[in-house]
PDB file of C-alpha atoms in Angstrom:
ATOM      1  CA  MET A   1      96.381 -94.454 -53.841  1.00 57.00           C
ATOM      2  CA  ALA A   2      96.965 -97.288 -51.579  1.00 68.00           C
ATOM      3  CA  LEU A   3     100.734 -96.855 -49.982  1.00 76.00           C
ATOM      4  CA  THR A   4     103.208 -99.779 -50.512  1.00 86.00           C
ATOM      5  CA  LYS A   5     105.172-100.962 -47.032  1.00 87.00           C
ATOM      6  CA  ASP A   6     107.945 -99.217 -48.201  1.00 89.00           C
ATOM      7  CA  HIS A   7     105.843 -96.076 -48.375  1.00 87.00           C
ATOM      8  CA  VAL A   8     104.387 -96.564 -44.880  1.00 91.00           C
ATOM      9  CA  ASP A   9     107.898 -97.631 -43.293  1.00 92.00           C
ATOM     10  CA  ARG A  10     109.208 -94.010 -45.073  1.00 92.00           C
ATOM     11  CA  PHE A  11     106.488 -92.365 -43.281  1.00 95.00           C
ATOM     12  CA  GLU A  12     107.295 -94.008 -40.266  1.00 95.00           C
ATOM     13  CA  ALA A  13     110.860 -93.457 -39.962  1.00 95.00           C
ATOM     14  CA  ALA A  14     110.428 -89.510 -40.950  1.00 96.00           C
ATOM     15  CA  MET A  15     107.736 -89.217 -38.110  1.00 97.00           C
ATOM     16  CA  PRO A  16     109.816 -88.499 -35.218  1.00 96.00           C
ATOM     17  CA  ARG A  17     111.366 -85.648 -36.853  1.00 97.00           C
ATOM     18  CA  LEU A  18     107.961 -84.745 -38.032  1.00 98.00           C
ATOM     19  CA  LYS A  19     106.404 -84.443 -34.984  1.00 98.00           C
ATOM     20  CA  ALA A  20     109.566 -82.632 -33.296  1.00 97.00           C
ATOM     21  CA  ILE A  21     108.903 -79.671 -35.887  1.00 97.00           C
ATOM     22  CA  ALA A  22     105.450 -79.221 -35.805  1.00 98.00           C
ATOM     23  CA  TYR A  23     105.905 -79.543 -32.148  1.00 98.00           C
ATOM     24  CA  ARG A  24     108.338 -76.888 -32.004  1.00 97.00           C
ATOM     25  CA  LEU A  25     106.295 -74.719 -34.754  1.00 97.00           C
ATOM     26  CA  LEU A  26     103.114 -74.901 -32.919  1.00 96.00           C
ATOM     27  CA  GLY A  27     103.617 -74.945 -29.075  1.00 95.00           C
ATOM     28  CA  SER A  28     100.795 -77.948 -28.515  1.00 95.00           C
ATOM     29  CA  ALA A  29     101.564 -81.339 -29.079  1.00 96.00           C
ATOM     30  CA  ALA A  30      97.886 -81.874 -29.755  1.00 94.00           C
ATOM     31  CA  ASP A  31      97.932 -79.396 -32.766  1.00 94.00           C
ATOM     32  CA  ALA A  32     101.534 -81.261 -33.938  1.00 97.00           C
ATOM     33  CA  GLU A  33      99.919 -85.046 -34.021  1.00 97.00           C
ATOM     34  CA  ASP A  34      97.382 -83.768 -36.127  1.00 96.00           C
ATOM     35  CA  ALA A  35      99.297 -81.496 -38.726  1.00 97.00           C
ATOM     36  CA  VAL A  36     101.557 -84.964 -39.193  1.00 98.00           C
ATOM     37  CA  GLN A  37      98.370 -87.062 -39.538  1.00 97.00           C
ATOM     38  CA  ASP A  38      97.317 -84.730 -42.050  1.00 97.00           C
ATOM     39  CA  THR A  39     100.542 -84.734 -43.689  1.00 98.00           C
ATOM     40  CA  PHE A  40      99.887 -88.856 -43.788  1.00 96.00           C
ATOM     41  CA  LEU A  41      97.057 -88.313 -45.417  1.00 95.00           C
ATOM     42  CA  ARG A  42      98.339 -86.065 -48.442  1.00 95.00           C
ATOM     43  CA  TRP A  43     101.258 -88.099 -48.625  1.00 95.00           C
ATOM     44  CA  GLN A  44      98.561 -91.482 -48.528  1.00 92.00           C
ATOM     45  CA  ALA A  45      97.111 -89.269 -51.331  1.00 91.00           C
ATOM     46  CA  ALA A  46     100.014 -88.971 -53.267  1.00 90.00           C
ATOM     47  CA  ASP A  47     102.143 -90.787 -56.049  1.00 87.00           C
ATOM     48  CA  ALA A  48     104.865 -91.248 -53.723  1.00 84.00           C
ATOM     49  CA  ASP A  49     107.022 -93.179 -56.471  1.00 85.00           C
ATOM     50  CA  ARG A  50     106.834 -89.897 -58.450  1.00 89.00           C
ATOM     51  CA  ILE A  51     108.215 -87.921 -55.002  1.00 91.00           C
ATOM     52  CA  GLU A  52     112.337 -87.809 -55.844  1.00 89.00           C
ATOM     53  CA  VAL A  53     113.503 -87.026 -52.059  1.00 93.00           C
ATOM     54  CA  PRO A  54     110.559 -88.153 -49.899  1.00 93.00           C
ATOM     55  CA  GLU A  55     111.839 -86.572 -46.650  1.00 94.00           C
ATOM     56  CA  ALA A  56     111.680 -82.792 -48.245  1.00 95.00           C
ATOM     57  CA  TRP A  57     108.757 -83.117 -49.790  1.00 97.00           C
ATOM     58  CA  LEU A  58     107.134 -84.381 -46.008  1.00 97.00           C
ATOM     59  CA  THR A  59     108.491 -81.758 -44.628  1.00 97.00           C
ATOM     60  CA  LYS A  60     107.357 -79.378 -46.916  1.00 97.00           C
ATOM     61  CA  VAL A  61     103.372 -80.633 -46.400  1.00 98.00           C
ATOM     62  CA  LEU A  62     104.209 -80.466 -42.539  1.00 98.00           C
ATOM     63  CA  THR A  63     105.401 -77.073 -42.857  1.00 98.00           C
ATOM     64  CA  ASN A  64     102.503 -75.675 -44.929  1.00 96.00           C
ATOM     65  CA  LEU A  65     100.017 -77.064 -42.479  1.00 97.00           C
ATOM     66  CA  CYS A  66     101.693 -75.700 -39.416  1.00 97.00           C
ATOM     67  CA  LEU A  67     101.982 -72.107 -40.736  1.00 96.00           C
ATOM     68  CA  ASN A  68      98.287 -72.858 -41.902  1.00 94.00           C
ATOM     69  CA  GLN A  69      97.439 -73.674 -37.990  1.00 92.00           C
ATOM     70  CA  LEU A  70      99.263 -70.835 -36.931  1.00 92.00           C
ATOM     71  CA  THR A  71      97.169 -68.071 -39.062  1.00 87.00           C
ATOM     72  CA  SER A  72      94.254 -69.553 -37.392  1.00 84.00           C
ATOM     73  CA  ALA A  73      95.646 -69.799 -34.146  1.00 75.00           C
ATOM     74  CA  ARG A  74      96.401 -66.326 -33.565  1.00 72.00           C
ATOM     75  CA  ALA A  75      92.704 -65.228 -34.681  1.00 67.00           C
ATOM     76  CA  ARG A  76      91.213 -68.171 -31.750  1.00 73.00           C
ATOM     77  CA  ARG A  77      94.025 -67.032 -29.317  1.00 74.00           C
ATOM     78  CA  GLU A  78      91.981 -63.296 -29.530  1.00 72.00           C
ATOM     79  CA  THR A  79      89.606 -65.432 -27.789  1.00 76.00           C
ATOM     80  CA  TYR A  80      91.480 -67.178 -25.057  1.00 82.00           C
ATOM     81  CA  VAL A  81      90.565 -66.987 -22.101  1.00 83.00           C
ATOM     82  CA  GLY A  82      93.562 -65.399 -20.052  1.00 85.00           C
ATOM     83  CA  ARG A  83      96.955 -66.045 -20.928  1.00 89.00           C
ATOM     84  CA  TRP A  84      98.269 -68.187 -23.607  1.00 93.00           C
ATOM     85  CA  LEU A  85     101.110 -70.564 -22.836  1.00 96.00           C
ATOM     86  CA  PRO A  86     102.989 -73.450 -25.006  1.00 96.00           C
ATOM     87  CA  GLU A  87     102.347 -77.570 -23.518  1.00 97.00           C
ATOM     88  CA  PRO A  88     105.100 -78.699 -21.678  1.00 98.00           C
ATOM     89  CA  LEU A  89     106.592 -82.168 -22.224  1.00 98.00           C
ATOM     90  CA  LEU A  90     108.170 -84.313 -19.945  1.00 97.00           C
ATOM     91  CA  ALA A  91     111.512 -85.548 -19.777  1.00 93.00           C
ATOM     92  CA  GLY A  92     111.874 -88.432 -22.268  1.00 93.00           C
ATOM     93  CA  ASP A  93     108.588 -87.055 -24.615  1.00 96.00           C
ATOM     94  CA  PRO A  94     109.961 -88.087 -27.602  1.00 94.00           C
ATOM     95  CA  MET A  95     108.313 -85.054 -29.547  1.00 96.00           C
ATOM     96  CA  LEU A  96     110.786 -83.282 -28.027  1.00 96.00           C
ATOM     97  CA  GLY A  97     113.166 -84.514 -30.515  1.00 93.00           C
ATOM     98  CA  PRO A  98     117.054 -84.235 -31.450  1.00 89.00           C
ATOM     99  CA  ALA A  99     118.684 -82.744 -28.310  1.00 88.00           C
ATOM    100  CA  GLU A 100     122.606 -82.648 -29.254  1.00 87.00           C
ATOM    101  CA  THR A 101     123.361 -79.062 -29.941  1.00 87.00           C
ATOM    102  CA  ALA A 102     122.663 -75.936 -27.683  1.00 86.00           C
ATOM    103  CA  GLU A 103     120.157 -74.444 -30.455  1.00 87.00           C
ATOM    104  CA  GLN A 104     118.141 -77.367 -30.671  1.00 89.00           C
ATOM    105  CA  ARG A 105     117.603 -77.982 -26.851  1.00 90.00           C
ATOM    106  CA  GLU A 106     117.173 -73.789 -26.997  1.00 90.00           C
ATOM    107  CA  SER A 107     114.819 -74.133 -29.128  1.00 92.00           C
ATOM    108  CA  VAL A 108     112.473 -76.373 -26.971  1.00 95.00           C
ATOM    109  CA  SER A 109     113.065 -74.719 -24.355  1.00 95.00           C
ATOM    110  CA  TYR A 110     109.835 -73.464 -22.659  1.00 97.00           C
ATOM    111  CA  ALA A 111     110.660 -69.438 -22.663  1.00 95.00           C
ATOM    112  CA  VAL A 112     111.902 -69.895 -26.153  1.00 95.00           C
ATOM    113  CA  LEU A 113     108.413 -71.609 -27.141  1.00 96.00           C
ATOM    114  CA  THR A 114     107.227 -68.298 -25.305  1.00 95.00           C
ATOM    115  CA  LEU A 115     109.258 -66.169 -26.533  1.00 95.00           C
ATOM    116  CA  MET A 116     108.476 -67.592 -30.578  1.00 95.00           C
ATOM    117  CA  GLU A 117     104.546 -66.464 -30.159  1.00 92.00           C
ATOM    118  CA  ARG A 118     105.838 -63.249 -30.658  1.00 91.00           C
ATOM    119  CA  LEU A 119     107.588 -64.394 -34.197  1.00 95.00           C
ATOM    120  CA  SER A 120     104.945 -63.862 -37.327  1.00 94.00           C
ATOM    121  CA  PRO A 121     104.342 -68.105 -38.483  1.00 95.00           C
ATOM    122  CA  VAL A 122     106.512 -67.821 -41.543  1.00 97.00           C
ATOM    123  CA  GLU A 123     109.718 -66.496 -39.076  1.00 97.00           C
ATOM    124  CA  ARG A 124     108.804 -69.103 -36.669  1.00 97.00           C
ATOM    125  CA  ALA A 125     109.136 -71.474 -39.622  1.00 97.00           C
ATOM    126  CA  VAL A 126     112.435 -70.491 -40.787  1.00 98.00           C
ATOM    127  CA  TYR A 127     113.689 -69.683 -36.943  1.00 97.00           C
ATOM    128  CA  VAL A 128     112.787 -73.853 -36.644  1.00 97.00           C
ATOM    129  CA  LEU A 129     114.081 -75.195 -39.420  1.00 97.00           C
ATOM    130  CA  ARG A 130     117.677 -73.141 -39.567  1.00 95.00           C
ATOM    131  CA  GLU A 131     118.008 -73.749 -35.583  1.00 92.00           C
ATOM    132  CA  ALA A 132     116.595 -76.575 -34.705  1.00 92.00           C
ATOM    133  CA  PHE A 133     116.977 -79.100 -37.197  1.00 94.00           C
ATOM    134  CA  GLY A 134     120.408 -77.527 -39.300  1.00 93.00           C
ATOM    135  CA  TYR A 135     117.949 -77.089 -42.983  1.00 95.00           C
ATOM    136  CA  PRO A 136     120.249 -75.047 -45.237  1.00 96.00           C
ATOM    137  CA  HIS A 137     119.033 -71.839 -46.108  1.00 97.00           C
ATOM    138  CA  ARG A 138     118.024 -72.799 -49.973  1.00 96.00           C
ATOM    139  CA  GLN A 139     116.166 -76.133 -48.490  1.00 96.00           C
ATOM    140  CA  THR A 140     114.546 -73.865 -45.751  1.00 97.00           C
ATOM    141  CA  ALA A 141     113.192 -71.432 -48.931  1.00 97.00           C
ATOM    142  CA  GLU A 142     112.556 -74.260 -50.918  1.00 96.00           C
ATOM    143  CA  THR A 143     110.238 -75.143 -48.536  1.00 97.00           C
ATOM    144  CA  LEU A 144     108.692 -72.013 -47.718  1.00 97.00           C
ATOM    145  CA  ASP A 145     108.413 -71.421 -51.698  1.00 96.00           C
ATOM    146  CA  ILE A 146     110.442 -68.093 -50.834  1.00 97.00           C
ATOM    147  CA  THR A 147     113.743 -66.448 -52.204  1.00 97.00           C
ATOM    148  CA  GLU A 148     117.271 -67.396 -50.319  1.00 97.00           C
ATOM    149  CA  ALA A 149     118.196 -64.086 -49.172  1.00 98.00           C
ATOM    150  CA  SER A 150     114.370 -63.401 -47.629  1.00 97.00           C
ATOM    151  CA  CYS A 151     115.151 -66.842 -45.808  1.00 98.00           C
ATOM    152  CA  GLN A 152     118.398 -65.520 -44.192  1.00 97.00           C
ATOM    153  CA  GLN A 153     116.811 -61.678 -43.687  1.00 98.00           C
ATOM    154  CA  ILE A 154     113.808 -63.492 -41.939  1.00 98.00           C
ATOM    155  CA  PHE A 155     116.694 -66.167 -39.922  1.00 98.00           C
ATOM    156  CA  HIS A 156     118.416 -62.998 -38.702  1.00 97.00           C
ATOM    157  CA  ARG A 157     115.393 -61.045 -37.880  1.00 97.00           C
ATOM    158  CA  ALA A 158     114.088 -64.101 -35.973  1.00 97.00           C
ATOM    159  CA  LYS A 159     117.144 -64.908 -34.257  1.00 94.00           C
ATOM    160  CA  LYS A 160     117.107 -61.474 -32.728  1.00 94.00           C
ATOM    161  CA  HIS A 161     113.659 -61.461 -31.517  1.00 93.00           C
ATOM    162  CA  ILE A 162     114.967 -64.767 -29.859  1.00 94.00           C
ATOM    163  CA  ALA A 163     117.501 -63.000 -28.848  1.00 91.00           C
ATOM    164  CA  ASP A 164     116.402 -59.644 -27.389  1.00 90.00           C
ATOM    165  CA  GLY A 165     113.755 -61.443 -25.384  1.00 86.00           C
ATOM    166  CA  ARG A 166     116.253 -63.899 -23.534  1.00 78.00           C
ATOM    167  CA  THR A 167     118.536 -61.037 -22.517  1.00 66.00           C
ATOM    168  CA  ARG A 168     120.897 -62.903 -19.721  1.00 69.00           C
ATOM    169  CA  ALA A 169     122.973 -66.023 -19.879  1.00 72.00           C
ATOM    170  CA  GLU A 170     121.707 -69.541 -18.203  1.00 75.00           C
ATOM    171  CA  ILE A 171     122.882 -72.063 -16.277  1.00 84.00           C
ATOM    172  CA  ASP A 172     123.609 -75.385 -16.066  1.00 87.00           C
ATOM    173  CA  GLU A 173     121.056 -78.101 -15.234  1.00 88.00           C
ATOM    174  CA  ALA A 174     122.443 -78.958 -12.069  1.00 92.00           C
ATOM    175  CA  ALA A 175     122.572 -75.359 -11.106  1.00 93.00           C
ATOM    176  CA  ALA A 176     119.287 -74.848 -11.937  1.00 94.00           C
ATOM    177  CA  ARG A 177     117.683 -77.547  -9.966  1.00 94.00           C
ATOM    178  CA  ARG A 178     119.548 -76.396  -6.971  1.00 96.00           C
ATOM    179  CA  ILE A 179     117.994 -72.954  -7.563  1.00 96.00           C
ATOM    180  CA  VAL A 180     114.365 -75.152  -8.448  1.00 96.00           C
ATOM    181  CA  GLU A 181     114.539 -77.264  -5.391  1.00 95.00           C
ATOM    182  CA  GLU A 182     115.498 -73.568  -3.206  1.00 96.00           C
ATOM    183  CA  PHE A 183     112.670 -71.935  -4.293  1.00 96.00           C
ATOM    184  CA  LEU A 184     110.324 -74.853  -3.443  1.00 96.00           C
ATOM    185  CA  THR A 185     111.838 -74.439   0.287  1.00 95.00           C
ATOM    186  CA  ALA A 186     111.027 -70.949   0.220  1.00 96.00           C
ATOM    187  CA  ALA A 187     107.610 -71.237  -1.152  1.00 94.00           C
ATOM    188  CA  THR A 188     106.662 -73.374   2.128  1.00 92.00           C
ATOM    189  CA  SER A 189     108.554 -71.527   4.252  1.00 91.00           C
ATOM    190  CA  GLY A 190     105.336 -69.098   4.570  1.00 88.00           C
ATOM    191  CA  ARG A 191     107.515 -66.439   4.767  1.00 92.00           C
ATOM    192  CA  THR A 192     108.244 -63.002   1.500  1.00 94.00           C
ATOM    193  CA  GLU A 193     111.981 -62.743   2.178  1.00 96.00           C
ATOM    194  CA  PRO A 194     113.358 -65.964   1.352  1.00 95.00           C
ATOM    195  CA  LEU A 195     111.599 -66.070  -2.021  1.00 97.00           C
ATOM    196  CA  VAL A 196     112.043 -62.139  -2.767  1.00 97.00           C
ATOM    197  CA  ARG A 197     116.286 -63.214  -2.434  1.00 97.00           C
ATOM    198  CA  LEU A 198     115.850 -66.141  -5.364  1.00 97.00           C
ATOM    199  CA  LEU A 199     113.913 -63.584  -7.563  1.00 98.00           C
ATOM    200  CA  THR A 200     115.385 -61.246 -10.011  1.00 97.00           C
ATOM    201  CA  GLU A 201     114.244 -57.629  -9.196  1.00 96.00           C
ATOM    202  CA  ASP A 202     112.043 -57.356 -12.716  1.00 96.00           C
ATOM    203  CA  ALA A 203     111.107 -61.226 -12.572  1.00 97.00           C
ATOM    204  CA  VAL A 204     107.541 -61.756 -13.754  1.00 96.00           C
ATOM    205  CA  ALA A 205     104.867 -64.664 -12.888  1.00 97.00           C
ATOM    206  CA  VAL A 206     102.038 -66.143 -15.615  1.00 95.00           C
ATOM    207  CA  GLY A 207      99.833 -68.914 -15.675  1.00 95.00           C
ATOM    208  CA  ASP A 208      97.238 -70.217 -17.998  1.00 96.00           C
ATOM    209  CA  GLY A 209      94.903 -72.211 -17.404  1.00 94.00           C
ATOM    210  CA  GLY A 210      92.592 -71.526 -20.133  1.00 90.00           C
ATOM    211  CA  GLY A 211      89.044 -70.473 -18.307  1.00 88.00           C
ATOM    212  CA  LYS A 212      88.962 -73.970 -16.836  1.00 89.00           C
ATOM    213  CA  VAL A 213      91.335 -73.613 -14.061  1.00 87.00           C
ATOM    214  CA  PRO A 214      91.673 -70.219 -11.717  1.00 80.00           C
ATOM    215  CA  ALA A 215      94.445 -68.397 -13.596  1.00 80.00           C
ATOM    216  CA  ARG A 216      95.105 -64.460 -13.398  1.00 77.00           C
ATOM    217  CA  ALA A 217      95.695 -63.442 -17.414  1.00 75.00           C
ATOM    218  CA  LYS A 218      97.850 -60.345 -16.152  1.00 85.00           C
ATOM    219  CA  ALA A 219     101.409 -61.449 -14.808  1.00 92.00           C
ATOM    220  CA  PHE A 220     102.730 -60.601 -11.545  1.00 95.00           C
ATOM    221  CA  GLU A 221     105.915 -58.037 -11.598  1.00 97.00           C
ATOM    222  CA  GLY A 222     108.725 -57.360  -9.706  1.00 97.00           C
ATOM    223  CA  ALA A 223     110.093 -59.859  -7.227  1.00 97.00           C
ATOM    224  CA  ARG A 224     108.147 -59.105  -4.016  1.00 97.00           C
ATOM    225  CA  ALA A 225     105.037 -59.575  -6.299  1.00 97.00           C
ATOM    226  CA  VAL A 226     105.642 -63.115  -7.159  1.00 97.00           C
ATOM    227  CA  ALA A 227     106.881 -64.167  -4.465  1.00 97.00           C
ATOM    228  CA  THR A 228     103.593 -62.510  -2.000  1.00 96.00           C
ATOM    229  CA  PHE A 229     101.699 -64.643  -5.204  1.00 95.00           C
ATOM    230  CA  VAL A 230     103.894 -67.885  -5.180  1.00 95.00           C
ATOM    231  CA  ARG A 231     103.859 -67.668  -0.969  1.00 94.00           C
ATOM    232  CA  GLY A 232      99.668 -67.795  -1.387  1.00 90.00           C
ATOM    233  CA  LEU A 233     100.369 -70.493  -4.365  1.00 90.00           C
ATOM    234  CA  PHE A 234     101.863 -73.037  -1.878  1.00 89.00           C
ATOM    235  CA  LYS A 235     100.069 -72.005   1.169  1.00 85.00           C
ATOM    236  CA  PRO A 236      98.475 -74.968   2.555  1.00 79.00           C
ATOM    237  CA  GLY A 237      94.058 -74.623   3.198  1.00 78.00           C
ATOM    238  CA  LYS A 238      91.202 -76.849   2.512  1.00 80.00           C
ATOM    239  CA  ALA A 239      89.818 -75.269  -0.508  1.00 77.00           C
ATOM    240  CA  LYS A 240      92.762 -75.462  -2.252  1.00 76.00           C
ATOM    241  CA  ARG A 241      92.693 -79.193  -1.859  1.00 78.00           C
ATOM    242  CA  ALA A 242      88.515 -79.371  -2.951  1.00 78.00           C
ATOM    243  CA  LEU A 243      89.851 -77.986  -5.777  1.00 75.00           C
ATOM    244  CA  VAL A 244      92.493 -79.965  -7.560  1.00 79.00           C
ATOM    245  CA  GLY A 245      90.708 -83.162  -6.395  1.00 79.00           C
ATOM    246  CA  GLY A 246      93.045 -83.762  -3.228  1.00 82.00           C
ATOM    247  CA  PRO A 247      96.449 -83.707  -1.666  1.00 86.00           C
ATOM    248  CA  ALA A 248      98.482 -82.689  -4.018  1.00 90.00           C
ATOM    249  CA  GLU A 249     102.784 -84.340  -4.455  1.00 93.00           C
ATOM    250  CA  VAL A 250     105.331 -81.857  -5.572  1.00 95.00           C
ATOM    251  CA  HIS A 251     108.342 -82.947  -7.399  1.00 96.00           C
ATOM    252  CA  VAL A 252     111.150 -81.619  -9.209  1.00 96.00           C
ATOM    253  CA  THR A 253     111.769 -82.832 -12.337  1.00 95.00           C
ATOM    254  CA  ALA A 254     112.565 -81.398 -16.118  1.00 95.00           C
ATOM    255  CA  ALA A 255     110.004 -80.456 -18.784  1.00 97.00           C
ATOM    256  CA  ASN A 256     111.362 -79.052 -22.051  1.00 97.00           C
ATOM    257  CA  GLY A 257     114.790 -79.558 -21.301  1.00 93.00           C
ATOM    258  CA  ALA A 258     115.008 -77.982 -18.286  1.00 94.00           C
ATOM    259  CA  PRO A 259     114.516 -78.658 -14.098  1.00 96.00           C
ATOM    260  CA  ALA A 260     110.518 -77.632 -13.473  1.00 97.00           C
ATOM    261  CA  VAL A 261     107.727 -78.065 -10.638  1.00 97.00           C
ATOM    262  CA  VAL A 262     105.298 -80.953 -11.454  1.00 97.00           C
ATOM    263  CA  VAL A 263     101.879 -81.274  -9.600  1.00 96.00           C
ATOM    264  CA  VAL A 264     100.493 -84.301  -9.479  1.00 96.00           C
ATOM    265  CA  VAL A 265      97.311 -85.667  -7.585  1.00 95.00           C
ATOM    266  CA  GLY A 266      96.265 -89.115  -7.600  1.00 92.00           C
ATOM    267  CA  GLY A 267      98.362 -89.922 -10.998  1.00 93.00           C
ATOM    268  CA  ARG A 268      97.232 -86.768 -12.732  1.00 96.00           C
ATOM    269  CA  VAL A 269      98.954 -84.090 -13.416  1.00 97.00           C
ATOM    270  CA  ILE A 270      97.707 -80.833 -12.595  1.00 96.00           C
ATOM    271  CA  GLY A 271     100.469 -78.242 -13.143  1.00 96.00           C
ATOM    272  CA  VAL A 272     103.556 -77.906 -14.330  1.00 98.00           C
ATOM    273  CA  MET A 273     105.822 -74.549 -13.821  1.00 97.00           C
ATOM    274  CA  CYS A 274     108.600 -74.149 -15.840  1.00 97.00           C
ATOM    275  CA  PRO A 275     110.726 -71.384 -14.199  1.00 97.00           C
ATOM    276  CA  GLU A 276     113.315 -69.137 -16.120  1.00 96.00           C
ATOM    277  CA  ILE A 277     116.938 -69.043 -14.615  1.00 95.00           C
ATOM    278  CA  SER A 278     119.668 -67.108 -14.773  1.00 93.00           C
ATOM    279  CA  PRO A 279     122.972 -66.394 -12.800  1.00 92.00           C
ATOM    280  CA  GLU A 280     121.115 -63.326 -11.074  1.00 93.00           C
ATOM    281  CA  GLY A 281     118.364 -65.677  -9.969  1.00 95.00           C
ATOM    282  CA  ILE A 282     114.286 -66.827 -11.201  1.00 96.00           C
ATOM    283  CA  VAL A 283     113.731 -64.737 -14.262  1.00 96.00           C
ATOM    284  CA  ALA A 284     110.281 -65.623 -14.733  1.00 96.00           C
ATOM    285  CA  LEU A 285     107.667 -68.801 -13.588  1.00 97.00           C
ATOM    286  CA  ARG A 286     105.361 -69.710 -16.114  1.00 97.00           C
ATOM    287  CA  SER A 287     102.608 -72.166 -14.961  1.00 96.00           C
ATOM    288  CA  GLN A 288     100.394 -74.608 -17.040  1.00 97.00           C
ATOM    289  CA  VAL A 289      97.199 -75.662 -15.598  1.00 95.00           C
ATOM    290  CA  ASN A 290      95.128 -75.540 -18.214  1.00 96.00           C
ATOM    291  CA  PRO A 291      93.837 -79.687 -18.240  1.00 96.00           C
ATOM    292  CA  ASP A 292      93.721 -79.741 -21.989  1.00 95.00           C
ATOM    293  CA  LYS A 293      96.905 -79.066 -21.824  1.00 97.00           C
ATOM    294  CA  LEU A 294      98.378 -81.607 -19.597  1.00 98.00           C
ATOM    295  CA  GLU A 295      97.027 -84.332 -20.852  1.00 97.00           C
ATOM    296  CA  ARG A 296      99.994 -85.627 -22.387  1.00 97.00           C
ATOM    297  CA  ALA A 297     101.932 -84.827 -19.509  1.00 98.00           C
ATOM    298  CA  THR A 298      99.739 -87.242 -17.290  1.00 97.00           C
ATOM    299  CA  ARG A 299     100.205 -90.022 -19.838  1.00 96.00           C
ATOM    300  CA  ARG A 300     103.877 -89.453 -19.841  1.00 96.00           C
ATOM    301  CA  TRP A 301     104.075 -89.450 -15.778  1.00 96.00           C
ATOM    302  CA  ALA A 302     102.207 -92.726 -15.520  1.00 95.00           C
ATOM    303  CA  ALA A 303     104.374 -94.223 -18.119  1.00 93.00           C
ATOM    304  CA  THR A 304     107.581 -93.329 -16.452  1.00 91.00           C
ATOM    305  CA  ALA A 305     109.322 -93.579 -12.871  1.00 87.00           C
ATOM    306  CA  HIS A 306     110.110 -91.267 -10.991  1.00 85.00           C
ATOM    307  CA  GLY A 307     111.104 -90.752  -7.261  1.00 85.00           C
ATOM    308  CA  GLU A 308     109.676 -89.610  -4.289  1.00 89.00           C
ATOM    309  CA  PRO A 309     107.651 -86.044  -4.340  1.00 91.00           C
ATOM    310  CA  LEU A 310     109.695 -83.396  -2.836  1.00 90.00           C
ATOM    311  CA  LEU A 311     106.378 -82.085  -0.896  1.00 87.00           C
ATOM    312  CA  HIS A 312     103.685 -82.460  -0.004  1.00 85.00           C
ATOM    313  CA  ILE A 313     100.946 -79.957  -0.146  1.00 84.00           C
ATOM    314  CA  PHE A 314      97.537 -79.013   0.164  1.00 71.00           C
TER     315      PHE A 314
END
C-alpha cells in the first residue's frame, strides 16, 4: 500500500536508531544500510495504520533481518580470504548512534565489535538491544520471540563472553591519543625497542585485506613480533608507494569512539588501524585495509575538516 507522508516521517524519525542497531549487529555499514532499506520495504507493504507501536514493529523487523544476515554471513566468512574484521566508522558518523553512556560507547568500540563475532546471532542481538539501547528484557524477548527468562539468561551469557575477552581496564581518550602518537613516532624511528615498550607482552596484531590488499591472515603474537611487523610496515620504500598509489598521510583521529590511525593517499582512506589500549600498554592492533570496507570512511573523510597529518610516509 502507498505510504502517507506521516508514515514516511515516522520511518525517517526511526531511521538513525535503526541504522545504529543494524551496524552494531552486522559490523558492516553497507550491510546495515541494506537491512534498513529492506525494513522500509516491509513498512511500505504493511498496513501501517494497524501497527500500534511503529518503533517496536520496525525494531523487530530490522532485528530479524539482521539475524538472517548474521546466519548467512557465518557461512560466507568461511570462504572469506584472510581475517574478517568489522568496518570502521570515523568520528561523527551518524551510524555510530548514541554515545551518552559508557555501555553505548563500548558497544560500538572496535574491540567489542570484534569480540561480538564470537557470539551467536541471538546472543549478539540480545546484547546490542539491551546493553547499547537499554531495551527492557521483556521488549527484547518480544522482538526475538523468546521468553523473558531466556532473554535474561542469554544476555548474562553474552555479557560474560564480552567481559572475558576484555580482561583489562581502559584508559581515557586523551591518554590513549598520547599513546597512539608515541606509537607512530616509535613506528617510524626504525628501531624495535621503543615499540616493544609501548606494547603489552601478549599484544597481537591482525589485519583484514579481504584478499584485495596484502594482509597476513595469521595474527602476529607477542610484543616483539608485533613491534617487528609494525617497524616493517612503516618503513618507507618505492614498492610500498607504488602499491598504495603514492605518498601517504598518517593522521590520528577517532574511529568507533577511540583514537585510531588513519592512512590517506590522495584523499582516499587506504587503512584504519584501531589500537586497543589498556593502562599496561597497547593490547591489540586491528587494521582494516580492505578497500570495500573503507569506502564510507573515505566519503566521511572528504566531507569533514581534519588537521595536518602527523606523518608523511612512503
